[in-house]
mmCIF file of C-alpha atoms (C1' of nucleotides) in Angstrom:
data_model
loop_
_atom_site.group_PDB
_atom_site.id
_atom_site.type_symbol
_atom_site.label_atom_id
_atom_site.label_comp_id
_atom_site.label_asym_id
_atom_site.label_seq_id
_atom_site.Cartn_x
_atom_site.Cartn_y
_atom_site.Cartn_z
ATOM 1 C CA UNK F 193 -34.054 12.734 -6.425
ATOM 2 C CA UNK F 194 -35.498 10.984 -3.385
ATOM 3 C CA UNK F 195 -33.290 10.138 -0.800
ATOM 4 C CA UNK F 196 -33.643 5.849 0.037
ATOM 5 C CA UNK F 197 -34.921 5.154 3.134
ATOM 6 C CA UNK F 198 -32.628 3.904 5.328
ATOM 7 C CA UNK F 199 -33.439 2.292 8.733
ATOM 8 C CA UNK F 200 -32.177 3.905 11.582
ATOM 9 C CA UNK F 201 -30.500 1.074 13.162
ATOM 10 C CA UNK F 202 -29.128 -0.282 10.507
ATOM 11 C CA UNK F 203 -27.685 3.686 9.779
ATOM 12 C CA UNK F 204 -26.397 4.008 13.590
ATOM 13 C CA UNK F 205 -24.796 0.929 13.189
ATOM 14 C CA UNK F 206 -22.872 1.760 10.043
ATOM 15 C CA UNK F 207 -21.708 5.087 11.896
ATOM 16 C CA UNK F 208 -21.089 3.491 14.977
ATOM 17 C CA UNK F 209 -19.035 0.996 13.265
ATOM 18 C CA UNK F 210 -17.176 3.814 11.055
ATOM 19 C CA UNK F 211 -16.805 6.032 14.062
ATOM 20 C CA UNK F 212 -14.830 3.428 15.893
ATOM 21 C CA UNK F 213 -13.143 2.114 12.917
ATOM 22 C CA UNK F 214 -11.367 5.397 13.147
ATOM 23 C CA UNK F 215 -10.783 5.669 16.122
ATOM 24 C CA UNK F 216 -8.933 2.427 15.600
ATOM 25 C CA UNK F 217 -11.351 0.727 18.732
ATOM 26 C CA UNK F 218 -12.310 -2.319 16.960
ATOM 27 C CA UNK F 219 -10.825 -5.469 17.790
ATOM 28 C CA UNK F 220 -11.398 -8.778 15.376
ATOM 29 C CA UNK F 221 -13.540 -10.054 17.645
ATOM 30 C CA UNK F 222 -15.622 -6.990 17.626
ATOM 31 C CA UNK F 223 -15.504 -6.823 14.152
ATOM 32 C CA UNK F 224 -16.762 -10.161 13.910
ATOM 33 C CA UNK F 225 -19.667 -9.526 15.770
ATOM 34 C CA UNK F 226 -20.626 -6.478 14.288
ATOM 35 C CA UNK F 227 -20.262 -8.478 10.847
ATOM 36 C CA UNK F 228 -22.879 -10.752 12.117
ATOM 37 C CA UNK F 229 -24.983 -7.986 12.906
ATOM 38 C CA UNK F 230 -25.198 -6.045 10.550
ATOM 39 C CA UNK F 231 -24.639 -8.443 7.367
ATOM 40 C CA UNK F 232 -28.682 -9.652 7.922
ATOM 41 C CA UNK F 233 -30.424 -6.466 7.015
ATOM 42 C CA UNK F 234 -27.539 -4.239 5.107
ATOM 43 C CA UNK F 235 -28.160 -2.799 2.430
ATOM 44 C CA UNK F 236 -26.597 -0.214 -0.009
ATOM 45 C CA UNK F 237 -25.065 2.030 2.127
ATOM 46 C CA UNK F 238 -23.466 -0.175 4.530
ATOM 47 C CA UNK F 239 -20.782 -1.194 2.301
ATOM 48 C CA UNK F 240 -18.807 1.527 3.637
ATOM 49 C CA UNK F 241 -19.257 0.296 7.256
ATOM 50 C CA UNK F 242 -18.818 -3.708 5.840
ATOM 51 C CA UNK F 243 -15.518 -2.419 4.244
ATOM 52 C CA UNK F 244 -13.943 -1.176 8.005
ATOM 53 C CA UNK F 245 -14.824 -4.979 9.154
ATOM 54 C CA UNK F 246 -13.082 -6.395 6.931
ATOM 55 C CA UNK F 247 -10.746 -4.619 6.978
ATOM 56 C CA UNK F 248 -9.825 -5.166 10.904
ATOM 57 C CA UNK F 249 -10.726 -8.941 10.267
ATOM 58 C CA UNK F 250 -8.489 -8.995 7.369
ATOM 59 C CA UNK F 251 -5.360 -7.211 9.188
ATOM 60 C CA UNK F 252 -5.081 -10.373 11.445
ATOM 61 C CA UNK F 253 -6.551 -13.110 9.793
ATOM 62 C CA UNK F 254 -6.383 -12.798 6.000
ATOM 63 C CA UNK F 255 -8.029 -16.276 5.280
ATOM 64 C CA UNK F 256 -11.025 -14.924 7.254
ATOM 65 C CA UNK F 257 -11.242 -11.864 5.663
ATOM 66 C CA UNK F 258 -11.535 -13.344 2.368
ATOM 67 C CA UNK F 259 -14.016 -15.751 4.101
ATOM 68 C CA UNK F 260 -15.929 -13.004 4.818
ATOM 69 C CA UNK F 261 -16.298 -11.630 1.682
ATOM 70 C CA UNK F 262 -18.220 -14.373 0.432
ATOM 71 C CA UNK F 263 -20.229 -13.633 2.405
ATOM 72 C CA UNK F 264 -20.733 -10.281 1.603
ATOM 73 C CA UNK F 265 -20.704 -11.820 -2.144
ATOM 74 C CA UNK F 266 -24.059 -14.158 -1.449
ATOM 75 C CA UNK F 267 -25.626 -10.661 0.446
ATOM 76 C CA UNK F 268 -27.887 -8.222 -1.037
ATOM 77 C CA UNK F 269 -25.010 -5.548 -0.710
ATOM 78 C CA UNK F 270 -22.626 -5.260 -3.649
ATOM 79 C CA UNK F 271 -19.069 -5.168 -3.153
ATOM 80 C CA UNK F 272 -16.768 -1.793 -4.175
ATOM 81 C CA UNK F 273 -13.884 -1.446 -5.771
ATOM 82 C CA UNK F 274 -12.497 -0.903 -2.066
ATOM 83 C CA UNK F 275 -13.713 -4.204 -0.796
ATOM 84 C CA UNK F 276 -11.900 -6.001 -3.813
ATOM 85 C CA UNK F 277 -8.778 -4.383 -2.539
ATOM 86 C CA UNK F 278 -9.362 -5.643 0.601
ATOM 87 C CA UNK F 279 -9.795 -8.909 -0.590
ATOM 88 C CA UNK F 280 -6.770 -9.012 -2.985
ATOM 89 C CA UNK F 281 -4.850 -7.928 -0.339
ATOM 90 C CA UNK F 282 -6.157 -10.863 2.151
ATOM 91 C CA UNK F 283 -5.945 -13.719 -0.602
ATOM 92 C CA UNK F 284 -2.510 -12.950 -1.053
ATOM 93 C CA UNK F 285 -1.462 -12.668 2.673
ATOM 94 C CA UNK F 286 -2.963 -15.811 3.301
ATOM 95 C CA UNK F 287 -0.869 -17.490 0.897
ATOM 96 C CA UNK F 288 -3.351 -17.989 -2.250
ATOM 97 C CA UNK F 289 -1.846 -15.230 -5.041
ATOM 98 C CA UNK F 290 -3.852 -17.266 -7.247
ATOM 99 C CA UNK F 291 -7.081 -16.252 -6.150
ATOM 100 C CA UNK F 292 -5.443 -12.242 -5.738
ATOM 101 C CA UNK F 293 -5.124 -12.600 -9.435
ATOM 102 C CA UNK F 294 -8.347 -14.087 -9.856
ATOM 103 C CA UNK F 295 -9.896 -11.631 -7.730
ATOM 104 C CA UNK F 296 -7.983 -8.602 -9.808
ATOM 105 C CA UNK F 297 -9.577 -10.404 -12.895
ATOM 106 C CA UNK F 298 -12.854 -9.293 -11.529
ATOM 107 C CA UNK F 299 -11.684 -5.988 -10.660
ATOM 108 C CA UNK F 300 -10.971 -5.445 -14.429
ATOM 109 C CA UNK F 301 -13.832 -6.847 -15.785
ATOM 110 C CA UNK F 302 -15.874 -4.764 -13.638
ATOM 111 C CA UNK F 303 -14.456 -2.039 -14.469
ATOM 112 C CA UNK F 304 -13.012 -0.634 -11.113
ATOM 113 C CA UNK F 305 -10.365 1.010 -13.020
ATOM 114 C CA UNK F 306 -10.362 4.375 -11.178
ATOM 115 C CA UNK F 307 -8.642 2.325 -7.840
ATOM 116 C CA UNK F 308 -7.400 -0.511 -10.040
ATOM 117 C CA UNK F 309 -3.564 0.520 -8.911
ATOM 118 C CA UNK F 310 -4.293 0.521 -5.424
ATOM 119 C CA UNK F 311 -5.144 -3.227 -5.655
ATOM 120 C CA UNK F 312 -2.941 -4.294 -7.904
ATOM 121 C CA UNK F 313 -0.300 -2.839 -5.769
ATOM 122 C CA UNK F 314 -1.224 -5.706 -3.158
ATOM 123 C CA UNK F 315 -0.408 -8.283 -6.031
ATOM 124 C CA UNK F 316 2.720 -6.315 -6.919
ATOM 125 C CA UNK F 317 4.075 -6.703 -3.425
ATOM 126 C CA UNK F 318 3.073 -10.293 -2.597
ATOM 127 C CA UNK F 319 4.633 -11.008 -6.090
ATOM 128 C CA UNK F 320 7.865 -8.831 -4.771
ATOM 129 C CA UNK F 321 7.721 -11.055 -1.665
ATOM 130 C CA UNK F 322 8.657 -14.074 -3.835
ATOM 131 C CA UNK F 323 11.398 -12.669 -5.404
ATOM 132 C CA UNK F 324 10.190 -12.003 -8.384
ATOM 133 C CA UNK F 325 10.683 -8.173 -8.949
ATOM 134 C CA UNK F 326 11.043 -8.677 -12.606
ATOM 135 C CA UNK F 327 7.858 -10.271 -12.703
ATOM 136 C CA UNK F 328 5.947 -7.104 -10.972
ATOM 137 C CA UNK F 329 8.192 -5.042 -13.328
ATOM 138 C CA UNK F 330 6.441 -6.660 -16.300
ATOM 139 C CA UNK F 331 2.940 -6.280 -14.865
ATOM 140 C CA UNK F 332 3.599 -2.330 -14.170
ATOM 141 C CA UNK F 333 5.179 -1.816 -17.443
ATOM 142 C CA UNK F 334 3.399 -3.631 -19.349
ATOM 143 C CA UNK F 335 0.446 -5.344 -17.802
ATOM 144 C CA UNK F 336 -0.912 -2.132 -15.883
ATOM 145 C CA UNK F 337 -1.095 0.255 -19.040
ATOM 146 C CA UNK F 338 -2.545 -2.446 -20.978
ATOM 147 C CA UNK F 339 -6.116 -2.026 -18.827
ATOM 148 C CA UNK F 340 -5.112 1.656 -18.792
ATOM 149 C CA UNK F 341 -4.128 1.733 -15.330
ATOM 150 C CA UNK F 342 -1.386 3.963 -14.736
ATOM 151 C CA UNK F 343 0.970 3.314 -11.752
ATOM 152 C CA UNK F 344 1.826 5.957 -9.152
ATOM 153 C CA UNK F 345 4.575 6.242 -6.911
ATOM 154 C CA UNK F 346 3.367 3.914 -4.859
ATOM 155 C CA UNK F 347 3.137 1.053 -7.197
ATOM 156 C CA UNK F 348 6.935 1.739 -8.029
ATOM 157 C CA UNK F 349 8.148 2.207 -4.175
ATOM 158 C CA UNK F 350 6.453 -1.574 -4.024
ATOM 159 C CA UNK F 351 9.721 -2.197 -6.938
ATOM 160 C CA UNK F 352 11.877 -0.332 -5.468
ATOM 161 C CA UNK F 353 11.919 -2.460 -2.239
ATOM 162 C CA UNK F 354 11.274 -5.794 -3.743
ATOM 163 C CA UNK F 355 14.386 -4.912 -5.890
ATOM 164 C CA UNK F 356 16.852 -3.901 -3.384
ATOM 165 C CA UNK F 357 15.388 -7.136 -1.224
ATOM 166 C CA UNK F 358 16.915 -9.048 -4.011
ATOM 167 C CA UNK F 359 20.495 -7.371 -3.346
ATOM 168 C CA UNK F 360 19.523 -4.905 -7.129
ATOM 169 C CA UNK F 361 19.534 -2.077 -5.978
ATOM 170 C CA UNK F 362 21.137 -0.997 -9.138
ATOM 171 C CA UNK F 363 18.235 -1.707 -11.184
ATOM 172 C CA UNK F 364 15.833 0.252 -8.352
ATOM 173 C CA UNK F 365 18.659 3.180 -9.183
ATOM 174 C CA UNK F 366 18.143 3.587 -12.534
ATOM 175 C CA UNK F 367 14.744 3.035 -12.757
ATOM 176 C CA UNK F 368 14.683 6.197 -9.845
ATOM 177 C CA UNK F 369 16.613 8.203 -12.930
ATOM 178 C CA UNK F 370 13.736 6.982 -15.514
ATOM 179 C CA UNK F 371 11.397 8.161 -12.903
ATOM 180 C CA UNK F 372 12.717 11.485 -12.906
ATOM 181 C CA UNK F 373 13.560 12.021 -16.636
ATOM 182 C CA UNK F 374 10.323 10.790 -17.804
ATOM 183 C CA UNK F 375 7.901 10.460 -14.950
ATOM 184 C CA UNK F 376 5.909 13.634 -15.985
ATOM 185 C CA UNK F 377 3.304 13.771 -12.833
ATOM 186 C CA UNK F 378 4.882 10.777 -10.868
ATOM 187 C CA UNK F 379 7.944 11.392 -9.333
ATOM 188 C CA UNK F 380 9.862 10.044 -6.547
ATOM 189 C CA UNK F 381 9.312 11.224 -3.356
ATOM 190 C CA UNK F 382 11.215 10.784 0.288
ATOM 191 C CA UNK F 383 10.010 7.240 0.386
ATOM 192 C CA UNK F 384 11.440 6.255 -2.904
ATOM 193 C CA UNK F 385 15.019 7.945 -2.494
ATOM 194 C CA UNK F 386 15.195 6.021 1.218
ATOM 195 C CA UNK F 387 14.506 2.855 0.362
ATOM 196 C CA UNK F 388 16.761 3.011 -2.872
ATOM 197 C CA UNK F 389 19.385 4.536 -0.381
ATOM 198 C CA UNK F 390 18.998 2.064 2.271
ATOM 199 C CA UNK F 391 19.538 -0.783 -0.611
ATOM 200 C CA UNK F 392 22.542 1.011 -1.809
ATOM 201 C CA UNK F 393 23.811 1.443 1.174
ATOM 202 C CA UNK F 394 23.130 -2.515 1.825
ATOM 203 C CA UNK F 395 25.474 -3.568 -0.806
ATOM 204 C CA UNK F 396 27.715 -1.722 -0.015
ATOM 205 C CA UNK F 397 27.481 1.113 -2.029
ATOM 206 C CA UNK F 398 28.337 4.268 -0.325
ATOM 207 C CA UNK F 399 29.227 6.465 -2.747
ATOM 208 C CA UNK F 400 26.252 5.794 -5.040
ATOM 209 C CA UNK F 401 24.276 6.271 -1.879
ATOM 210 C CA UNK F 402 25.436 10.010 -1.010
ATOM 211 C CA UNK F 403 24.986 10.835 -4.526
ATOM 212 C CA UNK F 404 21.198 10.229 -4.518
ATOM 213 C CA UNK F 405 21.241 11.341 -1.395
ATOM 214 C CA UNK F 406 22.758 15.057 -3.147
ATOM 215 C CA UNK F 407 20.196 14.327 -5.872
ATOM 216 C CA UNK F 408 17.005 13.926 -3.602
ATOM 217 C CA UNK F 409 18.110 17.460 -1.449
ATOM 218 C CA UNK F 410 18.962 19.210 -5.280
ATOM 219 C CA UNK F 411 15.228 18.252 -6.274
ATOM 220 C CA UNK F 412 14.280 19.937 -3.303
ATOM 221 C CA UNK F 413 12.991 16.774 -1.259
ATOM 222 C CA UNK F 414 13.753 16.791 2.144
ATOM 223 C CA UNK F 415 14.840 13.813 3.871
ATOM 224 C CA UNK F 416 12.725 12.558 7.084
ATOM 225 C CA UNK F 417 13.869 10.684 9.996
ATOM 226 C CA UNK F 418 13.617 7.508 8.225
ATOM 227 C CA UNK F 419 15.818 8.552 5.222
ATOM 228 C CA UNK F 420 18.266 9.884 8.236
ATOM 229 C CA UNK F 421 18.456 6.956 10.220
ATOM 230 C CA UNK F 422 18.996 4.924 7.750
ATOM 231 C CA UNK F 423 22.111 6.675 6.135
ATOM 232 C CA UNK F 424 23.621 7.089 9.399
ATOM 233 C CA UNK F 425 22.897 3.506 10.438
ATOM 234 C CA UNK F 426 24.298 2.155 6.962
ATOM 235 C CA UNK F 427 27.400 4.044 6.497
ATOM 236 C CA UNK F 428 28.209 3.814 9.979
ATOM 237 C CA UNK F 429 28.281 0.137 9.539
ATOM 238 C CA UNK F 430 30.599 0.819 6.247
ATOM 239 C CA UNK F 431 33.072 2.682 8.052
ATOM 240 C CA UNK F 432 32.061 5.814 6.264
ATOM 241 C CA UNK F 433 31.914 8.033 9.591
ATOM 242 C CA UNK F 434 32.933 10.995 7.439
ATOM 243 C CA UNK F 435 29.628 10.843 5.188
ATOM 244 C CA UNK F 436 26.924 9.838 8.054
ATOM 245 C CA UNK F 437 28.612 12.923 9.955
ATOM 246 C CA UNK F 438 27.646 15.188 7.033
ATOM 247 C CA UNK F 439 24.010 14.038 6.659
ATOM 248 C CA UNK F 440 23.888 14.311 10.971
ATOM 249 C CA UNK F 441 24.940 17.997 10.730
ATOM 250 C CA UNK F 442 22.316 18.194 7.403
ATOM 251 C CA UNK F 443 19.763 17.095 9.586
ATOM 252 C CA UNK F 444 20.385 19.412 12.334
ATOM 253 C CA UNK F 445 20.517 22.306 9.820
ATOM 254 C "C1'" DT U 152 -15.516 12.090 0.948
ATOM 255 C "C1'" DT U 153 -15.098 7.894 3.236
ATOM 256 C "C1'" DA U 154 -13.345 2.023 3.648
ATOM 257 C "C1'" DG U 155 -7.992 -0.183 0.480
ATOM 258 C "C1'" DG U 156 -1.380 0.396 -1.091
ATOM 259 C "C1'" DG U 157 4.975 2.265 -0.005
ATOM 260 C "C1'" DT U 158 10.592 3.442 3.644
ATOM 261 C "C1'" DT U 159 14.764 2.907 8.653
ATOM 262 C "C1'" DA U 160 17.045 1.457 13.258
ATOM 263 C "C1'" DG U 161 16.723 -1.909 17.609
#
DNA sequence: TTAGGGTTAG
């Protein structure tokens, strides 16, 4: 197959601008800029380089992110299923789920199902942001294995949190135990058991707290300094000295 | 082969 024919500095661009994306040396300004530049005579391969603008535009100024990408919309360059993320993600920072779920719409009907979780988890969490857990429940229930979309542990760590936010950690419990009895590939890992522990621990609920805590170490996950600090830090504030001694001395084991 | 998602304390 023959290989398109790029220009060169259109190509140095798109490296330069992916080199310093990850070297995390782009400011929005920069990005801005660069955007201006290079949005004239891009083509098919710079939606790689496009995607690192917008993203660094996007992470301070959602409503200009998604500004952006109409602009990148009217272009010659077609947007990726990445770029859709990017702008599900801004929409619904910048206060307009709406167009997030209009903008997943399009993600479906384009058929972007490979990283379809990845941007419905940005509608999950704004939706968690609202309080409406039971709502994001529904979609990654229901909704998500309707477009056969299959949530990973991600998707459910967004649940987790939004349910302990709304003082359930109960509910995040026992959906942890569904998890494990019939997650088959996705299971929880140390960032599900700490933030379910952390909500336990929030309401109160020490016991129920060590006991996942047991249950995490059994299943052979090890706790990090996040799942440490925040027993310690909890039960210390429930008078349960006795309990955030024991995970201090399993720590130091 | 890469650009997009998840946890604590203060």
């Amino acid at each position: 197959m023959r290989r398109r024919h790029v220009p060169v500095g259109r190509r140095i661009l798109e490296q330069n601008i992916k080199a310093r994306y990850h070297a995390r040396d782009i400011g929005t300004e920069d990005a801005l800029h660069l955007f201006d530049e290079l949005l004239p005579y891009a083509g098919r391969s710079s939606i790689h380089a496009i995607n690192c603008l917008l993203t660094v535009v996007g992470r301070d100024c959602p409503a200009l992110g998604a500004s952006l990408f109409n602009r990148v919309a009217r272009s010659k360059v077609a947007p990726s299923s990445i770029t859709y993320a990017i702008l599900v993600d801004c929409c619904c920072r910048a206060g307009r789920q709406d167009l997030g779920h209009t903008a997943m719409g399009q993600v479906i009907k384009m058929g972007f199902l490979a990283d379809a979780m990845i941007t419905f988890s940005h509608l999950l969490k704004a939706i968690c942001a609202e309080n409406k857990t039971s709502y994001a429940m529904d979609i990654l229930l229901r909704i998500m294995p309707m477009f056969n979309c299959v949530p990973d542990v991600i998707s459910y760590n967004i649940l987790f949190k939004g349910d302990c936010n709304e003082k359930r950690s109960q509910e995040a419990l026992e959906l942890i135990q569904v998890m494990v009895e019939h997650g088959g590939g996705c299971q929880p890992t140390v960032v599900s058991y700490s933030t379910v522990i952390d909500g336990l621990l929030k309401e109160g609920e020490v016991n129920k707290a060590y006991s996942l805590f047991c249950q995490m170490l059994q299943r052979g996950i090890s706790p990090d300094v996040v799942t440490c600090s925040s027993i310690i830090s909890g039960m210390c504030k429930l008078h349960a000295m006795d309990k955030a001694e024991e995970v201090l001395q399993q720590m130091l084991d």
